[in-house]
Amino acid sequence: VSITQKVKDYLRKLKASDEVKILRSTLIPDDLFYHGFSTRTGGLSSIPGMKSLNVLYTTAKRDPLVLIEENRRRLASKAGFDVETLYIAKAVHGNTVYEIGTDPPDGGYDGVISNKSNVTCAAPGADCVIILFADPIQHVFAAIHSGWKGTVAKIPSVTVRSMHGKFGSKLEDIVVVMGPSICKNCFEFGKDDIQQFEDINPQCVLHKGLDGNPTIDLKLAIRTLLEEEGVLPEHIDDTTTCPCTVENPNQLYSYRRDGRPFGNQIGFIGLRSN
């Protein structure tokens, strides 16, 4: 048995200080899809900003890959999917959506999409909005990372168009669920850059008087884009699975709150094989 395998076996036996907790929406039909948003409890990471269930590895964060792999295994075990099927978007703050099974796009991608039952689409976040898409008729599903740059670049719209154009989804069949993200009270934004959000929907920009910077309602911007594409308003869940990342330090990771290094939660979705 290799040393790596011995380490993995040892980590598997370690008890976490808390349970793995997953947020789910009733909008995505559970008989067809498994889905959820991870939180920060139930894992083994110990570095303060990444403590417990960090599930995203980067070389800059010093959280060992073997720990993150064990965190992912625990999440998958709790959620009921095979961790080997996990495809996580790269979070490069663009609007590219990768169809699993095709050649990965150059320069990374912020979304993953599929209609196959042997893959799990996932996207990370640590303030940016994680969004899950599902079409129960055509069995298409996607996960995207939509921060302010991705939202302005209209990655939610790109995803809907991909479902409709490539996979034959009817717009009225698509359901969309937003995950944990920074709320409209916490997301301060530079005055010089707010026009991009004014153009989407003036109500996205909340002015705090002469002195304070405005704040941005990122979820409203995303809802506006989705409804413009033809997604039904009642098919968008932007309330039940999206507590504010900044305001919930014991439950969620936040770059704005903790700075670097910071952990990531993910949203995930897959098609059940039965």
GROMACS .gro file of N, CA and C in nm, residues 1 8 11 22 26 42 65 70 73 77 79 95 147 162 172-173 196-197 199 210 223 237-238 244 251 255 259:
model
   81
    1VAL      N    1   0.085  -0.119   0.000
    1VAL     CA    2   0.000   0.000   0.000
    1VAL      C    3   0.089   0.125   0.000
    8LYS      N    4  -0.465   0.868   0.297
    8LYS     CA    5  -0.607   0.878   0.265
    8LYS      C    6  -0.691   0.793   0.360
   11LEU      N    7  -0.704   0.971   0.699
   11LEU     CA    8  -0.793   1.088   0.699
   11LEU      C    9  -0.939   1.046   0.700
   22ILE      N   10  -2.585   2.041   0.389
   22ILE     CA   11  -2.610   2.073   0.249
   22ILE      C   12  -2.741   2.151   0.238
   26THR      N   13  -3.651   2.306  -0.313
   26THR     CA   14  -3.760   2.218  -0.360
   26THR      C   15  -3.792   2.242  -0.507
   42GLY      N   16  -1.811   2.012   0.866
   42GLY     CA   17  -1.801   1.868   0.844
   42GLY      C   18  -1.673   1.820   0.779
   65LEU      N   19  -0.398   1.907  -0.103
   65LEU     CA   20  -0.493   1.843  -0.194
   65LEU      C   21  -0.553   1.717  -0.132
   70GLU      N   22  -1.045   1.448   0.058
   70GLU     CA   23  -1.125   1.385   0.164
   70GLU      C   24  -1.250   1.467   0.193
   73ARG      N   25  -1.487   1.388  -0.074
   73ARG     CA   26  -1.544   1.254  -0.055
   73ARG      C   27  -1.655   1.257   0.048
   77SER      N   28  -2.040   1.168  -0.027
   77SER     CA   29  -2.102   1.061   0.050
   77SER      C   30  -2.233   1.108   0.112
   79ALA      N   31  -2.416   1.360   0.007
   79ALA     CA   32  -2.511   1.400  -0.097
   79ALA      C   33  -2.558   1.282  -0.182
   95ASN      N   34  -1.762   3.420  -1.909
   95ASN     CA   35  -1.899   3.374  -1.938
   95ASN      C   36  -1.901   3.247  -2.023
  147GLY      N   37  -1.997   3.575  -1.046
  147GLY     CA   38  -1.962   3.691  -0.966
  147GLY      C   39  -2.008   3.817  -1.038
  162SER      N   40  -2.760   2.816  -2.403
  162SER     CA   41  -2.699   2.686  -2.431
  162SER      C   42  -2.800   2.573  -2.408
  172GLU      N   43  -3.974   2.763  -2.071
  172GLU     CA   44  -4.069   2.750  -1.960
  172GLU      C   45  -4.044   2.626  -1.875
  173ASP      N   46  -3.954   2.537  -1.921
  173ASP     CA   47  -3.923   2.416  -1.844
  173ASP      C   48  -3.800   2.432  -1.755
  196GLN      N   49  -2.266   4.952  -1.519
  196GLN     CA   50  -2.286   4.818  -1.575
  196GLN      C   51  -2.409   4.750  -1.515
  197PHE      N   52  -2.433   4.776  -1.387
  197PHE     CA   53  -2.550   4.719  -1.321
  197PHE      C   54  -2.675   4.803  -1.344
  199ASP      N   55  -2.739   4.934  -1.617
  199ASP     CA   56  -2.784   4.892  -1.750
  199ASP      C   57  -2.866   4.763  -1.744
  210LEU      N   58  -2.460   6.034   0.029
  210LEU     CA   59  -2.348   6.098  -0.041
  210LEU      C   60  -2.213   6.035  -0.008
  223ARG      N   61  -3.153   3.753  -1.161
  223ARG     CA   62  -3.295   3.728  -1.188
  223ARG      C   63  -3.341   3.807  -1.310
  237ASP      N   64  -3.545   3.038  -0.790
  237ASP     CA   65  -3.538   3.039  -0.644
  237ASP      C   66  -3.417   3.121  -0.601
  238ASP      N   67  -3.444   3.242  -0.552
  238ASP     CA   68  -3.335   3.327  -0.503
  238ASP      C   69  -3.353   3.362  -0.356
  244CYS      N   70  -2.648   3.492   0.313
  244CYS     CA   71  -2.533   3.578   0.284
  244CYS      C   72  -2.404   3.514   0.334
  251GLN      N   73  -2.103   2.925   0.898
  251GLN     CA   74  -2.168   2.837   0.801
  251GLN      C   75  -2.105   2.843   0.662
  255TYR      N   76  -1.470   3.557   0.089
  255TYR     CA   77  -1.346   3.628   0.058
  255TYR      C   78  -1.351   3.771   0.112
  259GLY      N   79  -1.064   3.768   0.363
  259GLY     CA   80  -0.944   3.791   0.284
  259GLY      C   81  -0.880   3.659   0.243
   0.00000   0.00000   0.00000
